[in-house]
CSV table of C-alpha atoms in Angstrom, one decimal:
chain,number,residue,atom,x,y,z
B,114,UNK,CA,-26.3,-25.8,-35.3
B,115,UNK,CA,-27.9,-22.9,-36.3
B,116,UNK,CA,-25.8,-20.7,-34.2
B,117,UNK,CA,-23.1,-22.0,-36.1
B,118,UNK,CA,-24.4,-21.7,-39.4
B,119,UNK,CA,-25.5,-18.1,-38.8
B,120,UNK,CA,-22.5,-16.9,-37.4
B,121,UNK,CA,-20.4,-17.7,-40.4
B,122,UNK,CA,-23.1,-16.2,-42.7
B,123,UNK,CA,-21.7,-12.6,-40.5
B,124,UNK,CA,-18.6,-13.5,-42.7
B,125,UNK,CA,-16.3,-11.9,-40.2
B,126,UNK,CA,-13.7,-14.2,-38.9
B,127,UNK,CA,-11.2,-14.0,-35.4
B,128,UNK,CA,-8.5,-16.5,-36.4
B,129,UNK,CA,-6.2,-18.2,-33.6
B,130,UNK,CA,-2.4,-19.5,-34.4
B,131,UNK,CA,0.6,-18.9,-36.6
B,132,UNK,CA,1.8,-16.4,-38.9
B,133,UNK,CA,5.2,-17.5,-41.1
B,134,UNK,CA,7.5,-16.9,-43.8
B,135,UNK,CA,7.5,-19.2,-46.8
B,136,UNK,CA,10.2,-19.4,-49.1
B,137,UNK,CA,10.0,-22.1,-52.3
B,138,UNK,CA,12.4,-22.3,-54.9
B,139,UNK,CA,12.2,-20.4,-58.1
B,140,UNK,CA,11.6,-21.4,-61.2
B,141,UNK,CA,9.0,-24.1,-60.2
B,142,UNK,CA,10.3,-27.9,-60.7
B,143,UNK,CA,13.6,-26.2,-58.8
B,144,UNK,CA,14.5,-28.4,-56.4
B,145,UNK,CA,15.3,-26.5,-53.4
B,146,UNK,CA,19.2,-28.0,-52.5
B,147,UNK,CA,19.9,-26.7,-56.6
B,148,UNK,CA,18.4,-23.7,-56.1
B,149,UNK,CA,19.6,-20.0,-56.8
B,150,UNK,CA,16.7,-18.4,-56.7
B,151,UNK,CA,14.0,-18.3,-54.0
B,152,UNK,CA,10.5,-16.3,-53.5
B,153,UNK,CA,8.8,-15.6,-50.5
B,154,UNK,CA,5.7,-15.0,-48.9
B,155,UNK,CA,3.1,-15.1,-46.3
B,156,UNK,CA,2.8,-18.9,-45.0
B,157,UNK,CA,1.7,-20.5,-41.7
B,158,UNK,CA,-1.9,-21.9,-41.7
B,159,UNK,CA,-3.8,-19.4,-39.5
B,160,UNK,CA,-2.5,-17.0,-42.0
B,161,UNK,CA,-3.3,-18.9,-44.8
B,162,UNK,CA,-7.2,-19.8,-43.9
B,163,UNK,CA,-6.5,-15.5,-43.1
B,164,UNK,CA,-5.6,-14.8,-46.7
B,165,UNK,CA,-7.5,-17.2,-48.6
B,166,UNK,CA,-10.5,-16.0,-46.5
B,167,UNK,CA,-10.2,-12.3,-47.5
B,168,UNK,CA,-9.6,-13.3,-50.9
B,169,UNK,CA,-12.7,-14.9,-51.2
B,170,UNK,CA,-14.6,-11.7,-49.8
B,171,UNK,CA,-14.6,-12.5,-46.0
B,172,UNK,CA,-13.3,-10.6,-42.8
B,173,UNK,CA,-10.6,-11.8,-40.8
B,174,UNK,CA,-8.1,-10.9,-37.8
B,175,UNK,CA,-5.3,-13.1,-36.2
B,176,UNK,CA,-4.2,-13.4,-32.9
B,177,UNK,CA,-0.6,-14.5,-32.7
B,178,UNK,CA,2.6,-13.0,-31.8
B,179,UNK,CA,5.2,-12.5,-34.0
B,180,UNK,CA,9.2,-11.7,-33.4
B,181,UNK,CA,10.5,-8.0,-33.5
B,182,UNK,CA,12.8,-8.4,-36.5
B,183,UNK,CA,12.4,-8.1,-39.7
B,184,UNK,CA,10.4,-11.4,-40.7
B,185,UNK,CA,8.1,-10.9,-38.0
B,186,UNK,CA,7.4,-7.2,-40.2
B,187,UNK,CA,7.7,-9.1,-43.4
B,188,UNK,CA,4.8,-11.4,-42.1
B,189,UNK,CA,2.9,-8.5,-40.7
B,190,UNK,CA,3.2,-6.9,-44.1
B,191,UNK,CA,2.0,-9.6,-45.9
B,192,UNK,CA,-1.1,-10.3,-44.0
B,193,UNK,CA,-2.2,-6.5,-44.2
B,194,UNK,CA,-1.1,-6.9,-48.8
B,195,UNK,CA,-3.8,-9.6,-47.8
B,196,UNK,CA,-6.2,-7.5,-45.9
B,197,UNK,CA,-6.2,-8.9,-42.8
B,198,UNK,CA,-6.8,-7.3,-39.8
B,199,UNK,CA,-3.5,-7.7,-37.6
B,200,UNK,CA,-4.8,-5.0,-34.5
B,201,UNK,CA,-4.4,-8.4,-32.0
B,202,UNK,CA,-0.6,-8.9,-33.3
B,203,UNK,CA,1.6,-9.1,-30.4
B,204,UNK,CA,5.5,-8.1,-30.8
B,205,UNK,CA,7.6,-9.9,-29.0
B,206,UNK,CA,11.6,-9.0,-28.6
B,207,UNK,CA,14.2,-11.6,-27.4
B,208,UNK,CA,15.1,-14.8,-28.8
B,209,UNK,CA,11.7,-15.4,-30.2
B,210,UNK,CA,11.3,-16.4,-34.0
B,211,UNK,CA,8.5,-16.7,-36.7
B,212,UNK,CA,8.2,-19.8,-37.9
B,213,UNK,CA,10.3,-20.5,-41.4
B,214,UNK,CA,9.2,-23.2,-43.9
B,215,UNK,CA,11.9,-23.8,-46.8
B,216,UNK,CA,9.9,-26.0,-49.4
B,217,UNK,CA,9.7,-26.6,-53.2
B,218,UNK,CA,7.2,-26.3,-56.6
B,219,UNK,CA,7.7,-29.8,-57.2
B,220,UNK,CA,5.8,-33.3,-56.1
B,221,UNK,CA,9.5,-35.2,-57.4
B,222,UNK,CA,10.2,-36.2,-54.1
B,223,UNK,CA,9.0,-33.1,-52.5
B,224,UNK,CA,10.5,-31.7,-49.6
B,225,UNK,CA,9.5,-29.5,-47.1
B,226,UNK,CA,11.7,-27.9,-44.2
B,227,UNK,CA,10.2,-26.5,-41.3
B,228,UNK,CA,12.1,-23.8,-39.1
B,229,UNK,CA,10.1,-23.6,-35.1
B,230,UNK,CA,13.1,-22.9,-32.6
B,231,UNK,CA,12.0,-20.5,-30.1
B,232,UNK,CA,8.8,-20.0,-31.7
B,233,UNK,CA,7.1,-17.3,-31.2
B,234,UNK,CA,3.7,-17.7,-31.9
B,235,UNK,CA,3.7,-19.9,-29.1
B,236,UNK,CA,4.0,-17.4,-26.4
B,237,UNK,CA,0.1,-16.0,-26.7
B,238,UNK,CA,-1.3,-15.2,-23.1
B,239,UNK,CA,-4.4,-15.0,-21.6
B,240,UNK,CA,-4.2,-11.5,-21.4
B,241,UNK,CA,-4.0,-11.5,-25.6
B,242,UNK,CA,-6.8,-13.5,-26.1
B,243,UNK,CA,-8.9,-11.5,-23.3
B,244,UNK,CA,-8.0,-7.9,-25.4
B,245,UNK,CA,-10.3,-9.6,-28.7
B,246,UNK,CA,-13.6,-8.3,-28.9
B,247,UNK,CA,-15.6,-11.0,-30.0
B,248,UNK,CA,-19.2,-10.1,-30.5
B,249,UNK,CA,-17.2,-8.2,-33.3
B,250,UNK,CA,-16.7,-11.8,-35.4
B,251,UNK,CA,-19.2,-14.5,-36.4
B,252,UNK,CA,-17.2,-17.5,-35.2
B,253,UNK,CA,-13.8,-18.6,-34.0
B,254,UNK,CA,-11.7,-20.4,-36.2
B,255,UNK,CA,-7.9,-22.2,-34.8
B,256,UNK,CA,-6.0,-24.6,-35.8
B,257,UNK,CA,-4.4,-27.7,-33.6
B,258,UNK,CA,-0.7,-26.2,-33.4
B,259,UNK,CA,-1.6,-23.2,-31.4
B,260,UNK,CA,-2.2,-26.1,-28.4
B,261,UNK,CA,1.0,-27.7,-28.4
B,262,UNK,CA,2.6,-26.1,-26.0
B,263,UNK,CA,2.0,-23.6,-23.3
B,264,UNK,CA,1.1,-20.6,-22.7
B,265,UNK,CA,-1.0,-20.3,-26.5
B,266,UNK,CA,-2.6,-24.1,-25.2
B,267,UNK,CA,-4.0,-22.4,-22.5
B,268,UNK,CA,-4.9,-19.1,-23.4
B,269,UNK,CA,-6.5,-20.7,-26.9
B,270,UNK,CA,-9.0,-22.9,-24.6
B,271,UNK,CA,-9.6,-19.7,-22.9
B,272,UNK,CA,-10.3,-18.3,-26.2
B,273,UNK,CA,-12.9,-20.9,-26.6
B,274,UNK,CA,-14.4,-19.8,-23.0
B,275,UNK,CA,-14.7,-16.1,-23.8
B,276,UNK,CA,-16.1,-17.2,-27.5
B,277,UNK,CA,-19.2,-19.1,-25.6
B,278,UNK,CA,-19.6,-16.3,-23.5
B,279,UNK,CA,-20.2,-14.1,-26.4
B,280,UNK,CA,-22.1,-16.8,-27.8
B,281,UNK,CA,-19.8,-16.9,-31.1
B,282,UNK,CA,-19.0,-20.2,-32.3
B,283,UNK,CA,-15.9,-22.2,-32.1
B,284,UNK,CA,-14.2,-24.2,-35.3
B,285,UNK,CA,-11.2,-26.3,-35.0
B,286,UNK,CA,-8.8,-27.3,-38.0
B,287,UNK,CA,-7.0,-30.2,-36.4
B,288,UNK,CA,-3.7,-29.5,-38.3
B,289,UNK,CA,-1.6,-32.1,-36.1
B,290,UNK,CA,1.9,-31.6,-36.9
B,291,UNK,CA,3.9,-34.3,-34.9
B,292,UNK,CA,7.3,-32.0,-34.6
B,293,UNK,CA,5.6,-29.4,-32.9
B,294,UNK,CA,4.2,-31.7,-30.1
B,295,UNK,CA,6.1,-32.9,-26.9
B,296,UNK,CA,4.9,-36.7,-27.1
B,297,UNK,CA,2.2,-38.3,-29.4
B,298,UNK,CA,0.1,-39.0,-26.1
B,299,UNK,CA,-0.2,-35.2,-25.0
B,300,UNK,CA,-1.0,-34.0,-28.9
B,301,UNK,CA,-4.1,-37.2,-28.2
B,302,UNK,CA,-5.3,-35.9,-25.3
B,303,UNK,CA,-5.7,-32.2,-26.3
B,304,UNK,CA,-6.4,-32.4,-29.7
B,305,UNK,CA,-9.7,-34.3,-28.4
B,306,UNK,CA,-10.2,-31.6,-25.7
B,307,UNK,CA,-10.0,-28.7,-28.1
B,308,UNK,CA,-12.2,-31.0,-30.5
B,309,UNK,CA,-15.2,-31.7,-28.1
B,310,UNK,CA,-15.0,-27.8,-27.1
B,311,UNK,CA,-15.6,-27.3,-30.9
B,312,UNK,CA,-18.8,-26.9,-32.5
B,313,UNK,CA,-17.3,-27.4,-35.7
B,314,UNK,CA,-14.4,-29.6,-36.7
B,315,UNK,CA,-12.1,-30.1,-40.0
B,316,UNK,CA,-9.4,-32.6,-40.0
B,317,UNK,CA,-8.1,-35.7,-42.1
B,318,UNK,CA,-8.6,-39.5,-41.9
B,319,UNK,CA,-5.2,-39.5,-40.1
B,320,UNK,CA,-6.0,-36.6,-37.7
B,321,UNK,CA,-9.0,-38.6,-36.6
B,322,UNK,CA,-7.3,-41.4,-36.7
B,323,UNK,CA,-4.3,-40.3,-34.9
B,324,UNK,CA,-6.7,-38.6,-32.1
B,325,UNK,CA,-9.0,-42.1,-32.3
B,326,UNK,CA,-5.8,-44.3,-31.5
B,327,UNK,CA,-5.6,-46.1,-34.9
B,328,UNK,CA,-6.5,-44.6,-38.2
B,329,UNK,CA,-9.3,-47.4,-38.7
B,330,UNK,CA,-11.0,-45.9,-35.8
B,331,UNK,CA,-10.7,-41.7,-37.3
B,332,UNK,CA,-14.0,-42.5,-39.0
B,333,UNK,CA,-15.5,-43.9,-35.8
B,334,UNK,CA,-14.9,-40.7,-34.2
B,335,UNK,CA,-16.1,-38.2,-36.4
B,336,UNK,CA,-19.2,-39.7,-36.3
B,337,UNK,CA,-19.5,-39.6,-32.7
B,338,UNK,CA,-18.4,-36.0,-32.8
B,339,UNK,CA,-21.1,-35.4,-34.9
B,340,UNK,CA,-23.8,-37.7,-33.1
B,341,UNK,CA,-23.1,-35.0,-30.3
B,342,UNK,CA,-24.0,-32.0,-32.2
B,343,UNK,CA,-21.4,-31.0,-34.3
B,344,UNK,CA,-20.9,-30.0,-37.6
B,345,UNK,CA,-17.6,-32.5,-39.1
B,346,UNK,CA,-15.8,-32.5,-42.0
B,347,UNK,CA,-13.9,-35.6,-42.3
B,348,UNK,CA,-11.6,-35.3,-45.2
B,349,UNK,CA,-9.9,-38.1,-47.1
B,350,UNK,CA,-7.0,-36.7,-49.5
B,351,UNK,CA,-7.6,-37.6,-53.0
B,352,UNK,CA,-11.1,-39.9,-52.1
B,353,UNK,CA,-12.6,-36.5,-51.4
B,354,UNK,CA,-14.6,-35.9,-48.1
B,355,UNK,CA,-17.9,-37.0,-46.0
B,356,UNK,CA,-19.4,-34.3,-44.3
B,357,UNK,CA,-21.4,-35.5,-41.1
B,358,UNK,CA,-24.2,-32.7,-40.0
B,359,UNK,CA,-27.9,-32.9,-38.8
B,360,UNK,CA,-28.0,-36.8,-39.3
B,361,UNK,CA,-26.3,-36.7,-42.7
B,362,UNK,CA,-23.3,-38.1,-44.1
B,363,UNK,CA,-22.7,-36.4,-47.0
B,364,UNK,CA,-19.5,-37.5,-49.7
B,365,UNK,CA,-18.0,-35.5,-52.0
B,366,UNK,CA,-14.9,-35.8,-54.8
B,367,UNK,CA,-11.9,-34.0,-55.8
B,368,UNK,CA,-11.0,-31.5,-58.4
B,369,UNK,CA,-8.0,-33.3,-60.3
B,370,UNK,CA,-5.1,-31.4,-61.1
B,371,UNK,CA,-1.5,-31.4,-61.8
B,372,UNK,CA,-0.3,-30.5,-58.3
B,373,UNK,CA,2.8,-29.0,-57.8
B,374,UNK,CA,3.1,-29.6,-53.9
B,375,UNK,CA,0.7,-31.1,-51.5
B,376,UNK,CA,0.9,-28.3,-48.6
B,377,UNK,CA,-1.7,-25.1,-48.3
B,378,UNK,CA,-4.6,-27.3,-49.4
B,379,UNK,CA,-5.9,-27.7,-46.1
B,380,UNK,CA,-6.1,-24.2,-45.5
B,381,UNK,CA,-7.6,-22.9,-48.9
B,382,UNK,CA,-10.2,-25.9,-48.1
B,383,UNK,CA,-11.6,-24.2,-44.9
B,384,UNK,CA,-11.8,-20.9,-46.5
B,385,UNK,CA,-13.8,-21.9,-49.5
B,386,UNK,CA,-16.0,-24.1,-47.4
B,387,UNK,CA,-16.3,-21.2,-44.8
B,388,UNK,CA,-16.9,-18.4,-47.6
B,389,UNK,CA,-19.5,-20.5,-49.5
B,390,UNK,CA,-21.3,-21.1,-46.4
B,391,UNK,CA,-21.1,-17.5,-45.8
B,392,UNK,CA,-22.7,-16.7,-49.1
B,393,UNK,CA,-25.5,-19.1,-48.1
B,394,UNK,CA,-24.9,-21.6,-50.7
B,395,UNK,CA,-26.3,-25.2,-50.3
B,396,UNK,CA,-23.3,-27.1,-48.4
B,397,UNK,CA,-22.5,-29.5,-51.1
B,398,UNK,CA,-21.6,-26.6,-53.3
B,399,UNK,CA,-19.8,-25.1,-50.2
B,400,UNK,CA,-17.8,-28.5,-49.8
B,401,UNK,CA,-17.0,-29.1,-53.3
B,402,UNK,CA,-15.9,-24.8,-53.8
B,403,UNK,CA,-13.6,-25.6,-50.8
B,404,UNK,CA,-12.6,-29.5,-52.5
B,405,UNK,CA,-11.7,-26.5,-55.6
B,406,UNK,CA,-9.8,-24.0,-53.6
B,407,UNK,CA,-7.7,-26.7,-52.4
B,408,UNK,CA,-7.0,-28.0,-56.0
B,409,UNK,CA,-6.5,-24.6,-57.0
B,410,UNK,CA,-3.6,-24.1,-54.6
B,411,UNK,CA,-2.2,-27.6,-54.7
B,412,UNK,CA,-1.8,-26.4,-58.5
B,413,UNK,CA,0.5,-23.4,-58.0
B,414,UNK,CA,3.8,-22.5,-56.1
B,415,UNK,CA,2.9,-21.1,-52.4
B,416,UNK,CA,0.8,-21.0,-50.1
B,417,UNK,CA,-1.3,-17.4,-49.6
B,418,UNK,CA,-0.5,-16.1,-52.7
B,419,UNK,CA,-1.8,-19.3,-54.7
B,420,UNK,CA,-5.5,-18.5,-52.4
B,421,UNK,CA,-8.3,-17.9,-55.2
B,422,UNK,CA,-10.2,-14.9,-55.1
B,423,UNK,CA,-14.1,-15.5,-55.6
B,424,UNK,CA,-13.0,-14.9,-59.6
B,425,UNK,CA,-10.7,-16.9,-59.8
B,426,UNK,CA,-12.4,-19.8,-58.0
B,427,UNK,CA,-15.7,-19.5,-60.5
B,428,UNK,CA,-13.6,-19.4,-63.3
B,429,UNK,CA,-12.3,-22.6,-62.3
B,430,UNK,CA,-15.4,-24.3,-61.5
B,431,UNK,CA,-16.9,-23.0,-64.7
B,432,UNK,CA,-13.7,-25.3,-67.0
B,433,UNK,CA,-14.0,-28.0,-64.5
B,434,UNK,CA,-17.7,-29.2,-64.0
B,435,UNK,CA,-18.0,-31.5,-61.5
B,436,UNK,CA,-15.7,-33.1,-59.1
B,437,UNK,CA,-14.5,-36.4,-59.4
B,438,UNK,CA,-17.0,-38.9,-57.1
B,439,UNK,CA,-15.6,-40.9,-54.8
């Protein structure tokens, strides 16, 4: 565990798995079918955890692919606006396409439209993952989609292998997201491969659930996770999160707030966790600064752009003093 903990303290990051375009209607409470108006920018959740990462002070690079067109440059763009290392961006001609997601600023029904046909982020090889120099970065970070489908399933467990080898350590966002996945069974089955390969794990009551077999058993299987070493945060939407590490079970609250959508809070989690860890900070602060970052972007329209910088997360901590306990 203390390989892991010190190798996020390097606060230098090698992220794993999709870079997109966001676009969410304008003015926010637009629905998106009435709209006229429509912003965009960077979106995905490797490139979110990315952005909110370097906005908190960290280092980070992705390894994806994106298309040769002019939303795979928009994305590249973004993500260097964000300063993010993109030096391990493939470009990929053909029929290939970033991913598109169409949403809204809105929880009225909130609706959220997901574009993947011929994505490209999916075509990652062995031989991109084998060009990363990872003694460079302090730990590993994916999440779950890059292993829905071949070749990035593959080449991101080999990823994991080259990672041990340089003896940086591995953390895994589950992020299931049923449409990308050929059956429910396969998603299973290598969701808990890529998770017991992990030495760190972040995922919901559903995600362990869902890899568990029934979402009374995701609890269950944290814990065994953990039992076997690992560090697991086990979150549980608005009931906060218990995070299992070194014997403890530790439960934390929310940060209440009038959200405006319910995606990018995942991602903005991860990075204030990982960035508070990073700081050395005692790991309830670290849980409850990521419980904030996730409030924070819950709050506004997008995704990356709606990240908090180390400013703007203090300032919210500082009106809202304590979260709510669970």
């Amino acid at each position: 565990m203390s390989a892991l903990i010190n190798g996020i303290k390097r606060g230098n990051f090698v992220v794993f798995g999709r870079a997109g375009m966001d676009m969410y209607a304008d003015p926010q409470g637009t629905k998106a079918e009435h709209a006229d108006l429509f912003r965009a920018d960077l979106g995905g959740s490797s490139a979110n955890i990315c952005a909110g990462l370097c906005k908190l002070g960290m280092k980070s690079a992705l390894v994806t692919s994106v298309s040769d067109d002019t939303v795979g440059r928009f994305c590249t763009n973004k993500l260097q606006h964000y300063g993010v290392d993109t030096q391990y961006i493939k470009v990929l001609g053909g029929e290939y396409r970033v991913s598109l997601a169409v949403y809204e600023s809105t929880m009225d029904d909130f609706q959220l439209s997901i574009y993947r046909n011929n994505a490209v982020d999916f075509q990652v090889t062995d031989a991109d993952v084998d060009r990363v120099a990872y003694n460079q970065y302090g730990a590993l970070i994916t999440a779950g989609t890059v292993f829905a489908a071949d070749p990035s399933r593959s080449s991101t467990f080999k990823a994991f292998e080259n990672a041990k080898a340089a003896g940086v350590p591995v953390i895994f966002d589950i992020d299931y997201r049923p449409y990308s996945w050929p059956s429910p069974e396969v998603a299973a089955d290598v969701l808990t491969r890529a998770g017991e390969a992990s030495d760190m794990i972040v995922g919901n009551d559903e995600e362990f659930g869902f890899m568990a077999g029934g979402l009374d058993k995701g609890l269950d299987m944290a814990r065994r996770l953990a039992s076997q070493g690992r560090f697991v945060i086990y979150k549980m939407g608005h009931e906060g999160a218990i995070t299992l590490w070194d014997d403890q079970e530790i439960r934390t609250g929310i940060y209440p707030v009038t959200a405006v959508k319910p995606n990018g809070a995942g991602d903005s989690f991860i990075s204030g966790l990982l960035a508070g860890i990073a700081e050395g900070r005692d790991l309830r602060d670290c849980i409850e600064r990521g419980s904030a970052c996730a409030s924070i972007v819950v709050s506004q329209p997008g995704c990356a752009p709606a990240m908090p910088t180390t400013a703007e997360l203090d300032a919210f901590l500082q009106s809202h003093p304590g979260a709510t306990p669970v």
